[in-house]
PDB file of C-alpha atoms in Angstrom:
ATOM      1  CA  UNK A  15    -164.477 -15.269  -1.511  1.00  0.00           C
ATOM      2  CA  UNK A  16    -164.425 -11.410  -2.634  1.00  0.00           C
ATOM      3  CA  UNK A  17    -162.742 -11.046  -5.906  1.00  0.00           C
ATOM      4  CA  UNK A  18    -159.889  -9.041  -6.108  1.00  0.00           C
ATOM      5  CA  UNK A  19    -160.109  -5.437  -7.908  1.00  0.00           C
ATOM      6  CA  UNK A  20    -157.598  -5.755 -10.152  1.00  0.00           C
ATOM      7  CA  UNK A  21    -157.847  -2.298 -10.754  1.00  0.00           C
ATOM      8  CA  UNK A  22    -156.206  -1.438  -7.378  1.00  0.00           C
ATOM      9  CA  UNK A  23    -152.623  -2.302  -8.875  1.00  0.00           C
ATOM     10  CA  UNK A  24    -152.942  -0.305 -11.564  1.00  0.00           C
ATOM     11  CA  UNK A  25    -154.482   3.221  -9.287  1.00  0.00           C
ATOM     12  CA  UNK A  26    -151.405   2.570  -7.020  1.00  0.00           C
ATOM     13  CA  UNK A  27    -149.111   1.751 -10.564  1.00  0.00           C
ATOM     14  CA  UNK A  28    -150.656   5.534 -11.616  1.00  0.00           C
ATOM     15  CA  UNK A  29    -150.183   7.333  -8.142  1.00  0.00           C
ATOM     16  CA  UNK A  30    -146.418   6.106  -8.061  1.00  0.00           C
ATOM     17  CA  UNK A  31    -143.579   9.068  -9.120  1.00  0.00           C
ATOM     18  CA  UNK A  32    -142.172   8.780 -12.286  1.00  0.00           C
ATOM     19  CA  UNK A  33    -138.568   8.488 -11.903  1.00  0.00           C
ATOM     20  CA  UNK A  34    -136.511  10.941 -13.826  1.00  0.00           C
ATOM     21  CA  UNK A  35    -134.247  10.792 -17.159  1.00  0.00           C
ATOM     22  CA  UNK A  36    -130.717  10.921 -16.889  1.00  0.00           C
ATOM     23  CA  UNK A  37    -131.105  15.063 -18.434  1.00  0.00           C
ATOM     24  CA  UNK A  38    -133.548  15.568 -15.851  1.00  0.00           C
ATOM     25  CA  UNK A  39    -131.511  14.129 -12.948  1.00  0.00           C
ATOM     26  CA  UNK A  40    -128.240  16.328 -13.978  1.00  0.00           C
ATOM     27  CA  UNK A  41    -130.224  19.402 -15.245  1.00  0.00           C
ATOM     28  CA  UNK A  42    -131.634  19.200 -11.494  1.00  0.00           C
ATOM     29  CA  UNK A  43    -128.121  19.424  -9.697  1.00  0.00           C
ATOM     30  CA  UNK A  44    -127.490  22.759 -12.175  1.00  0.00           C
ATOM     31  CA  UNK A  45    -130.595  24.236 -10.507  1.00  0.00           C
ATOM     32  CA  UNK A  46    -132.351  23.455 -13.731  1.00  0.00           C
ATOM     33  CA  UNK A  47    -133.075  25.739 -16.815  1.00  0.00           C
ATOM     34  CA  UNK A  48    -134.208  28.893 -14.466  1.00  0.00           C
ATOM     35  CA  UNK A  49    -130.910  27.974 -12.527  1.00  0.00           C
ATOM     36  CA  UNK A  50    -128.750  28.510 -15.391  1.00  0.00           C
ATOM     37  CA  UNK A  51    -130.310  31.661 -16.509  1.00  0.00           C
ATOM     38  CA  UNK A  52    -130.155  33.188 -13.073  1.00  0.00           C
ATOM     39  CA  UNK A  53    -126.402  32.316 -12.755  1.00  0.00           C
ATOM     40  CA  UNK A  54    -125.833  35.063 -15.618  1.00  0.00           C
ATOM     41  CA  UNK A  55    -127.697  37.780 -14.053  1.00  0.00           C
ATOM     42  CA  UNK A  56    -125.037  39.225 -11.384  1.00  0.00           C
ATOM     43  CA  UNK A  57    -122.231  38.881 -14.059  1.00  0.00           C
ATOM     44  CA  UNK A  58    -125.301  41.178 -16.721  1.00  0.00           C
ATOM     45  CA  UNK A  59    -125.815  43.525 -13.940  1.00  0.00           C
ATOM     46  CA  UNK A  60    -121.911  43.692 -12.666  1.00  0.00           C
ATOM     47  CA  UNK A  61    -119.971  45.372 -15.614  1.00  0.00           C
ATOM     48  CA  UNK A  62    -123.042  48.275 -16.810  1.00  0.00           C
ATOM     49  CA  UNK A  63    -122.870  49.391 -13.497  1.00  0.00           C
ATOM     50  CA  UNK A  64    -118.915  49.334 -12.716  1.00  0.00           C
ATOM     51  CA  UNK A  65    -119.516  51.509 -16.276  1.00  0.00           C
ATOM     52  CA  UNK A  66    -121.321  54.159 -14.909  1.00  0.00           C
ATOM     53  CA  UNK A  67    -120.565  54.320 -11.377  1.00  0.00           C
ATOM     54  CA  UNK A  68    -117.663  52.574 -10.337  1.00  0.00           C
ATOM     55  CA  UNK A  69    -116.246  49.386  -8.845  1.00  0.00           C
ATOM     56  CA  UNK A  70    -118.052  49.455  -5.272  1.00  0.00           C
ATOM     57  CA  UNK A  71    -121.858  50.373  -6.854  1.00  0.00           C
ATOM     58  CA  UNK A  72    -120.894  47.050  -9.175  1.00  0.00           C
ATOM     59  CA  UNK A  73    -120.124  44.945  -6.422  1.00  0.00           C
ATOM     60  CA  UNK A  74    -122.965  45.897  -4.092  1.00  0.00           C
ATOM     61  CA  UNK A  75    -125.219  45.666  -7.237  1.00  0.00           C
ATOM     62  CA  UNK A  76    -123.830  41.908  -8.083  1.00  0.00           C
ATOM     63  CA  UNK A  77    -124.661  40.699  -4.598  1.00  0.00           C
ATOM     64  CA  UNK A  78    -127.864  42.331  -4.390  1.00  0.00           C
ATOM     65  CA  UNK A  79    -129.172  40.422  -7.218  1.00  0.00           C
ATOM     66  CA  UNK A  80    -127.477  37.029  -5.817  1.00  0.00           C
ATOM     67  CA  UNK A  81    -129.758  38.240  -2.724  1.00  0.00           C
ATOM     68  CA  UNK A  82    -133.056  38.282  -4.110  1.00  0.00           C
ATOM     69  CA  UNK A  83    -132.773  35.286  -6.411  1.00  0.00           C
ATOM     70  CA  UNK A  84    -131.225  33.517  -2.993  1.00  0.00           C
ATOM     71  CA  UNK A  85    -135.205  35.153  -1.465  1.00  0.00           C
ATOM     72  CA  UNK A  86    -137.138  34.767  -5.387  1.00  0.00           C
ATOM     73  CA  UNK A  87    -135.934  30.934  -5.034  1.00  0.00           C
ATOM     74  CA  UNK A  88    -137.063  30.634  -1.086  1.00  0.00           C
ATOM     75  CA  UNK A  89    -140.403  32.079  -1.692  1.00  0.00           C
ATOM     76  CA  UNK A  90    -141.175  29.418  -4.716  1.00  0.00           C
ATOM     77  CA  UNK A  91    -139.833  26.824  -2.841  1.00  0.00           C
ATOM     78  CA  UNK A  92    -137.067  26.157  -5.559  1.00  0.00           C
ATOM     79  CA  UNK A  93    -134.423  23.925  -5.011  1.00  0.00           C
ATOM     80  CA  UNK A  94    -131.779  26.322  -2.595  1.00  0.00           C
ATOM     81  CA  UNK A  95    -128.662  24.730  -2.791  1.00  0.00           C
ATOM     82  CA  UNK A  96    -128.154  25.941  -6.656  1.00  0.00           C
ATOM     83  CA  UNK A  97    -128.845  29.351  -5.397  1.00  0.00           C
ATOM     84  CA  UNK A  98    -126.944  29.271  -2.060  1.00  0.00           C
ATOM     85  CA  UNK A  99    -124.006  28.164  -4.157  1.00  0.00           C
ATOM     86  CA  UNK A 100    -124.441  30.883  -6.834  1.00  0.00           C
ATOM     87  CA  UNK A 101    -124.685  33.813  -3.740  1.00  0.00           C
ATOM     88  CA  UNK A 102    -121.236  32.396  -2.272  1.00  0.00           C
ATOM     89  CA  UNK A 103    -119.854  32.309  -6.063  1.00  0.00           C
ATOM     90  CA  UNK A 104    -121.165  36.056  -6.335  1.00  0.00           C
ATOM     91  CA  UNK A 105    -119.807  36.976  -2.690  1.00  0.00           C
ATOM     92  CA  UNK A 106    -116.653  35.424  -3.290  1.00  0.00           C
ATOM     93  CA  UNK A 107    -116.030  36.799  -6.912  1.00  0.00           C
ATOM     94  CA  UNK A 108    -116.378  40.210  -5.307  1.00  0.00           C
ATOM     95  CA  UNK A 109    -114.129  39.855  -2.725  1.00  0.00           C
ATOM     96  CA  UNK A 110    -111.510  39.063  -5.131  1.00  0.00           C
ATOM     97  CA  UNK A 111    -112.722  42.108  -7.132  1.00  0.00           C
ATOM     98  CA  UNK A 112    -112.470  44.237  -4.027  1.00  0.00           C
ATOM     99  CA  UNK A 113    -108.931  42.962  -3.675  1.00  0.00           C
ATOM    100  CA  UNK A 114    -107.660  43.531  -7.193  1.00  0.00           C
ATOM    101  CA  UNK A 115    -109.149  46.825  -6.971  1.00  0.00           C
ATOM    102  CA  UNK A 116    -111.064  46.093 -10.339  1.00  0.00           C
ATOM    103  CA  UNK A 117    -113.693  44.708 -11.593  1.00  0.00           C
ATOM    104  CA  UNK A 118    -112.402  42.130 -14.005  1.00  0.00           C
ATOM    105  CA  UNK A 119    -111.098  40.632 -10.631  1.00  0.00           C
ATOM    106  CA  UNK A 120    -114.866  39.295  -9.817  1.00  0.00           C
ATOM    107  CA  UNK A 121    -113.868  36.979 -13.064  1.00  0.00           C
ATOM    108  CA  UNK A 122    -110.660  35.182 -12.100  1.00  0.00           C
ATOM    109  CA  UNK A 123    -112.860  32.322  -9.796  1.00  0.00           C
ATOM    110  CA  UNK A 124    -114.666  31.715 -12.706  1.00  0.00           C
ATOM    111  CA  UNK A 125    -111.725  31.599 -15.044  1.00  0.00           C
ATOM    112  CA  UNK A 126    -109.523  29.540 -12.613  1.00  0.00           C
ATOM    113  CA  UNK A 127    -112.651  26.798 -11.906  1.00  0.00           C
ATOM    114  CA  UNK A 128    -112.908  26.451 -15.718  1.00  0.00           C
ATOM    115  CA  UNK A 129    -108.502  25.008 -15.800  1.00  0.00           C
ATOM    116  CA  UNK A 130    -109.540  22.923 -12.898  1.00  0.00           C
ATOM    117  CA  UNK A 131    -112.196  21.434 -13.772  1.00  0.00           C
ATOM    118  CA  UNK A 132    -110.775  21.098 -17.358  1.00  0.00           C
ATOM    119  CA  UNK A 133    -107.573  19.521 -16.111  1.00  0.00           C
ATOM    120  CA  UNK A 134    -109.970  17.296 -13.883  1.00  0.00           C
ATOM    121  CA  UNK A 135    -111.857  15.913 -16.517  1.00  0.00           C
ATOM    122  CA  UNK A 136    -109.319  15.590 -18.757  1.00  0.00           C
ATOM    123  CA  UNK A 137    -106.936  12.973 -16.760  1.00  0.00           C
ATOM    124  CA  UNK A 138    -109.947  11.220 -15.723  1.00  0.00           C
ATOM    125  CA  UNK A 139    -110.252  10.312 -19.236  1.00  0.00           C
ATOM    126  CA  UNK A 140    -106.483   9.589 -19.626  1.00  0.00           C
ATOM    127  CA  UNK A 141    -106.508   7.143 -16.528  1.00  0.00           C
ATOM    128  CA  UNK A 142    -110.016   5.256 -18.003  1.00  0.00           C
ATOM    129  CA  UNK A 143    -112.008   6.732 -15.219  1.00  0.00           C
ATOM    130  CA  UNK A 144    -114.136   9.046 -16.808  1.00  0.00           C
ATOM    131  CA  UNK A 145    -116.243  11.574 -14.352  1.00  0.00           C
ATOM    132  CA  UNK A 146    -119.278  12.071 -16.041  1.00  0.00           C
ATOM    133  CA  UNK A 147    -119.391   8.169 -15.615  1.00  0.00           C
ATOM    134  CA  UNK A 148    -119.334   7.915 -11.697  1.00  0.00           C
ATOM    135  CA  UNK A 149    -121.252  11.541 -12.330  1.00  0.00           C
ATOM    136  CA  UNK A 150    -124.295   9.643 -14.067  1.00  0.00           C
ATOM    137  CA  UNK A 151    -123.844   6.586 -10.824  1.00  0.00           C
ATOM    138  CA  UNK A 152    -124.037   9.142  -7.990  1.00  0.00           C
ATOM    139  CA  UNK A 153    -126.865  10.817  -9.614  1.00  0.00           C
ATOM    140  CA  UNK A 154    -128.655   8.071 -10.185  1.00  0.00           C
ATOM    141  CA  UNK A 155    -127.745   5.795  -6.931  1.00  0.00           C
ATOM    142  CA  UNK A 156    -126.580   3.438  -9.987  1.00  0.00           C
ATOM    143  CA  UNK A 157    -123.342   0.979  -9.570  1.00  0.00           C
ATOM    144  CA  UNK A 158    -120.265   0.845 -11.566  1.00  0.00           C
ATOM    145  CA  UNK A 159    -121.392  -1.967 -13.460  1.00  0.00           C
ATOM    146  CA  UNK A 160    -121.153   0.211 -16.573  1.00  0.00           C
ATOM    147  CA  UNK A 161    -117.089  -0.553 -15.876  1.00  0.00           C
ATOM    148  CA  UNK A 162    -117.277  -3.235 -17.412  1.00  0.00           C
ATOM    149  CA  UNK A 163    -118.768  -2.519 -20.718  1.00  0.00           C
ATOM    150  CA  UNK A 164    -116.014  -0.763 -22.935  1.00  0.00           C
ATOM    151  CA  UNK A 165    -118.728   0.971 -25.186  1.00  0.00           C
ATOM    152  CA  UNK A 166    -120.471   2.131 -21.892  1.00  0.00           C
ATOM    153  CA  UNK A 167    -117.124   3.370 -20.909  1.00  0.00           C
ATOM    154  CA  UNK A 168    -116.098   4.915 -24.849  1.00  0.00           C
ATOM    155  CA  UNK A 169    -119.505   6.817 -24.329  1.00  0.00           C
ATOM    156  CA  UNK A 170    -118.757   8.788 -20.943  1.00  0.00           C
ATOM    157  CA  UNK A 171    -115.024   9.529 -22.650  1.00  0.00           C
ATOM    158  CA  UNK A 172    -116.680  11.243 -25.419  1.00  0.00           C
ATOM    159  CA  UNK A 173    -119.332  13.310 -23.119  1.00  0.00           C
ATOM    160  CA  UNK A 174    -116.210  14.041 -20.303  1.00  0.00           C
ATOM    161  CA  UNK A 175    -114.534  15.507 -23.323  1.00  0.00           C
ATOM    162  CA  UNK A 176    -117.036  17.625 -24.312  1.00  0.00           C
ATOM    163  CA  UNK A 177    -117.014  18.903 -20.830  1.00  0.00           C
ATOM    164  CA  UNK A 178    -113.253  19.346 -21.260  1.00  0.00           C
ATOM    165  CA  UNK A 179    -113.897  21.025 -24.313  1.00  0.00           C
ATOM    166  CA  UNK A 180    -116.271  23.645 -22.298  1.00  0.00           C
ATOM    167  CA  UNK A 181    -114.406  23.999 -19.422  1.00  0.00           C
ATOM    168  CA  UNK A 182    -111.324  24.627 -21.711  1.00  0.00           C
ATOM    169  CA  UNK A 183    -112.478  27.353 -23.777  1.00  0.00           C
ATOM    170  CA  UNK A 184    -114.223  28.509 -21.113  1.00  0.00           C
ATOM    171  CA  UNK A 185    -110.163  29.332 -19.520  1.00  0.00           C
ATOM    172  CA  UNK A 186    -108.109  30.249 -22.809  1.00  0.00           C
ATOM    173  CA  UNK A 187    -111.320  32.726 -23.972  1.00  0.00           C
ATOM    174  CA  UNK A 188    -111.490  34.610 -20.479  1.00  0.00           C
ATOM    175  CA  UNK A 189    -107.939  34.568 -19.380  1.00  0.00           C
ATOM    176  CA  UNK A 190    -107.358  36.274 -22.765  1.00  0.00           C
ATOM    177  CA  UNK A 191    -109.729  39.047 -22.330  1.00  0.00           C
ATOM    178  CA  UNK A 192    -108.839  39.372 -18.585  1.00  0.00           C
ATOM    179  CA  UNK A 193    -105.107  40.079 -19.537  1.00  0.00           C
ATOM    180  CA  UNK A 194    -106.260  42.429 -22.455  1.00  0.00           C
ATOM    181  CA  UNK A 195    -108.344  44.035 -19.440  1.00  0.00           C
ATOM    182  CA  UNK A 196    -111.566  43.770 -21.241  1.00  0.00           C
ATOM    183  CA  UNK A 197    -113.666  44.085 -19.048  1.00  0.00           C
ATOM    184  CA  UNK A 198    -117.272  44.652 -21.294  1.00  0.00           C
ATOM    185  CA  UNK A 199    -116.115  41.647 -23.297  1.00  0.00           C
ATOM    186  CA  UNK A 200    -115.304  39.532 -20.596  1.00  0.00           C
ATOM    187  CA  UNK A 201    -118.681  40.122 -19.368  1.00  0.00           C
ATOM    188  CA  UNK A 202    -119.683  38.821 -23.041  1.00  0.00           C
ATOM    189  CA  UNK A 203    -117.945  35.637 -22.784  1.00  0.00           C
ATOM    190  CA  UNK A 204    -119.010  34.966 -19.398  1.00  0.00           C
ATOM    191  CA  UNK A 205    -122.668  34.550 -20.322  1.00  0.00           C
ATOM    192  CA  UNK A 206    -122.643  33.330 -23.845  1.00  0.00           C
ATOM    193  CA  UNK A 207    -120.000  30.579 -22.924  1.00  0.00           C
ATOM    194  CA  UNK A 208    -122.533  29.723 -19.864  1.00  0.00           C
ATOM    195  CA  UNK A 209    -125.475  28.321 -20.121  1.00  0.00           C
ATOM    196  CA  UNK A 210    -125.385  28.078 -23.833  1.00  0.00           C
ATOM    197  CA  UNK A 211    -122.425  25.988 -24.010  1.00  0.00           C
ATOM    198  CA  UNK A 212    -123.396  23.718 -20.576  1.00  0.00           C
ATOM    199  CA  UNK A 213    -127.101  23.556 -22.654  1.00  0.00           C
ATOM    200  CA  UNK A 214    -124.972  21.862 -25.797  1.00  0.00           C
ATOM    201  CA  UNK A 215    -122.426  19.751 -23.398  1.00  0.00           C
ATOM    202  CA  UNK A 216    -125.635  18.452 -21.203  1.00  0.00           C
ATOM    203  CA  UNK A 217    -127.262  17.597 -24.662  1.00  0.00           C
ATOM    204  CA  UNK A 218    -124.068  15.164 -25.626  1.00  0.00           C
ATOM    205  CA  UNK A 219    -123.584  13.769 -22.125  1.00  0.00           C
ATOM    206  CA  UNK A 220    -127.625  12.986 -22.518  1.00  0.00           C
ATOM    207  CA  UNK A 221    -126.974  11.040 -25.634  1.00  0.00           C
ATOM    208  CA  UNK A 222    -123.796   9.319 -24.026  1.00  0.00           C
ATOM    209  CA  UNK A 223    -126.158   7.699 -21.110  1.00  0.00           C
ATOM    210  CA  UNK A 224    -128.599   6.369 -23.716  1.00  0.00           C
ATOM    211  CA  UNK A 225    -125.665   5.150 -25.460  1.00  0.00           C
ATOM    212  CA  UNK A 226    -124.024   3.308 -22.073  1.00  0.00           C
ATOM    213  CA  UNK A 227    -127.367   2.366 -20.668  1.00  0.00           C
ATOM    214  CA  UNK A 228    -127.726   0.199 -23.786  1.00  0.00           C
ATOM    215  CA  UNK A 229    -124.636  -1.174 -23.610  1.00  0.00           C
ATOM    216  CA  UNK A 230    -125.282  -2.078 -19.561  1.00  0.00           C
ATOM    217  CA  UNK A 231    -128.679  -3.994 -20.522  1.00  0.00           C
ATOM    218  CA  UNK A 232    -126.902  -5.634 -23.413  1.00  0.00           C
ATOM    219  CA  UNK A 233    -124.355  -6.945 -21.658  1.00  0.00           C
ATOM    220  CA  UNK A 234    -126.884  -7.545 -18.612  1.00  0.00           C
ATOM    221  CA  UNK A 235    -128.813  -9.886 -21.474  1.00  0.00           C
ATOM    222  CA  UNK A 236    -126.682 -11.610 -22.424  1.00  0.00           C
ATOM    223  CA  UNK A 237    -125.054 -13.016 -18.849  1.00  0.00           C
ATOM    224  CA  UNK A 238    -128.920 -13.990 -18.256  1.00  0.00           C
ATOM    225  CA  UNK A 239    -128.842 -16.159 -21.549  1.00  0.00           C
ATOM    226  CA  UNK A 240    -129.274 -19.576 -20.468  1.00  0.00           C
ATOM    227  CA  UNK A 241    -126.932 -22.123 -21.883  1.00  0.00           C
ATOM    228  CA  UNK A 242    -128.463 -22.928 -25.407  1.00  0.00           C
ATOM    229  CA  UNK A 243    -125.724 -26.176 -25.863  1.00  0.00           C
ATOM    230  CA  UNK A 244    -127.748 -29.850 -26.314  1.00  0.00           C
ATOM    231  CA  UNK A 245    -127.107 -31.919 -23.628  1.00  0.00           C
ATOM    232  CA  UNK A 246    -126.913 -35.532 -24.468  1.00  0.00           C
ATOM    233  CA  UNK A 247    -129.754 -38.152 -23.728  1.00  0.00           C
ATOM    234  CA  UNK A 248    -129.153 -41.977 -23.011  1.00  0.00           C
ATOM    235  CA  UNK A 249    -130.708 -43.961 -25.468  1.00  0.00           C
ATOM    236  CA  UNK A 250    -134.173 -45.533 -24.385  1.00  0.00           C
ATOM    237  CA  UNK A 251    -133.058 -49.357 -23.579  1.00  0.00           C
ATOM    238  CA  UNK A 252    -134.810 -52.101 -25.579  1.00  0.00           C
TER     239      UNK A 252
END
């Protein structure tokens, strides 16, 4: 009989994809790193611009840039949704702009998604249902079984606050400057509450899945213990 190479198992073991970490999975749906760097480029070329030339120049310069990221993105065969979302974003923030008839108008989608999202996040954590939970699932093609571990479930409360946190400060920093019509600053807090803050927020909500995936194969270890109790034994007849 021919022997088996058991080195076959371990060639296909080696060819096989890796699957990714949790921070890999949701850095992925925020178009990763490059993603979140790109999505403060329209907003750093938007308010120099309105400065020097006016409100229409601004606009047309913010979607231009949405453009050719939408085309830099195509060509390296990047992941396009991130960018197809981030050129409607653009288009839509300067249609509100063009509305207002100002250019801290092309903030007030941003501002607004911030209170929803915050006010999102925030009862999900009231009603024991916290997103980044069923986030983390979805992601992940996981189940709900981490429902039924409560320090699983104490761990996505903590990381959908965070995100509560963000999308909170996010609201009461810009709607501030928006009503103070600061326009420069608003600009400011736009990209240094962006990626910067999402980077520290993604960092906790990393930590929160080690902590709940622990709990899960705790819990998943223990209802796989076998029943330790002594059964009794007749005694051996004479």
């Amino acid at each position: 009989m021919k022997p088996v190479n058991s080195t076959d198992d371990t060639e296909h073991a080696d060819d096989a994809p890796a699957e990714k970490t949790p921070a890999q999975a949701l850095l992925a749906q925020m178009g990763g790193v490059s993603g979140l760097i790109y999505s403060a480029l329209p907003v750093a070329v938007l308010v120099p611009v309105n400065t020097a030339f006016g409100l229409v120049p601004a606009i047309a310069s913010a979607l231009g840039v949405a453009a050719l990221i939408l085309v830099w993105r195509l060509i390296r065969h990047d992941s396009v949704q991130p960018a197809v979302s981030g050129f409607i974003g653009v288009g839509i923030s300067a249609l509100i702009a063009w509305f207002v008839g100002a250019s801290k108008g092309y903030f007030l989608l941003g501002i607004w998604t911030s209170l929803i999202w915050a006010a999102v996040f925030a009862v999900s954590v009231v009603i024991r249902r916290p997103v980044v939970g069923y986030i983390w699932s979805w992601v992940n093609s996981h189940d709900r079984g981490w429902r039924a571990s409560r320090r699983a479930v104490l761990a996505f409360d903590l990381a959908t606050i965070t995100w509560v946190l963000v999308f909170g400060s996010r609201f009461v920093v810009q709607r501030h400057l928006y009503d103070l019509d600061q326009t420069g600053w608003l600009g400011v807090a736009r990209i240094a509450m962006g990626w910067p803050l999402t980077a520290v927020a993604a960092l906790v909500t990393y930590l929160a899945i080690r902590v709940a995936q622990r709990a899960v194969h705790a819990a998943h270890a223990e209802s796989r213990e076998p029943d330790s109790t002594p059964t009794d034994t007749a005694p051996a007849s004479d």
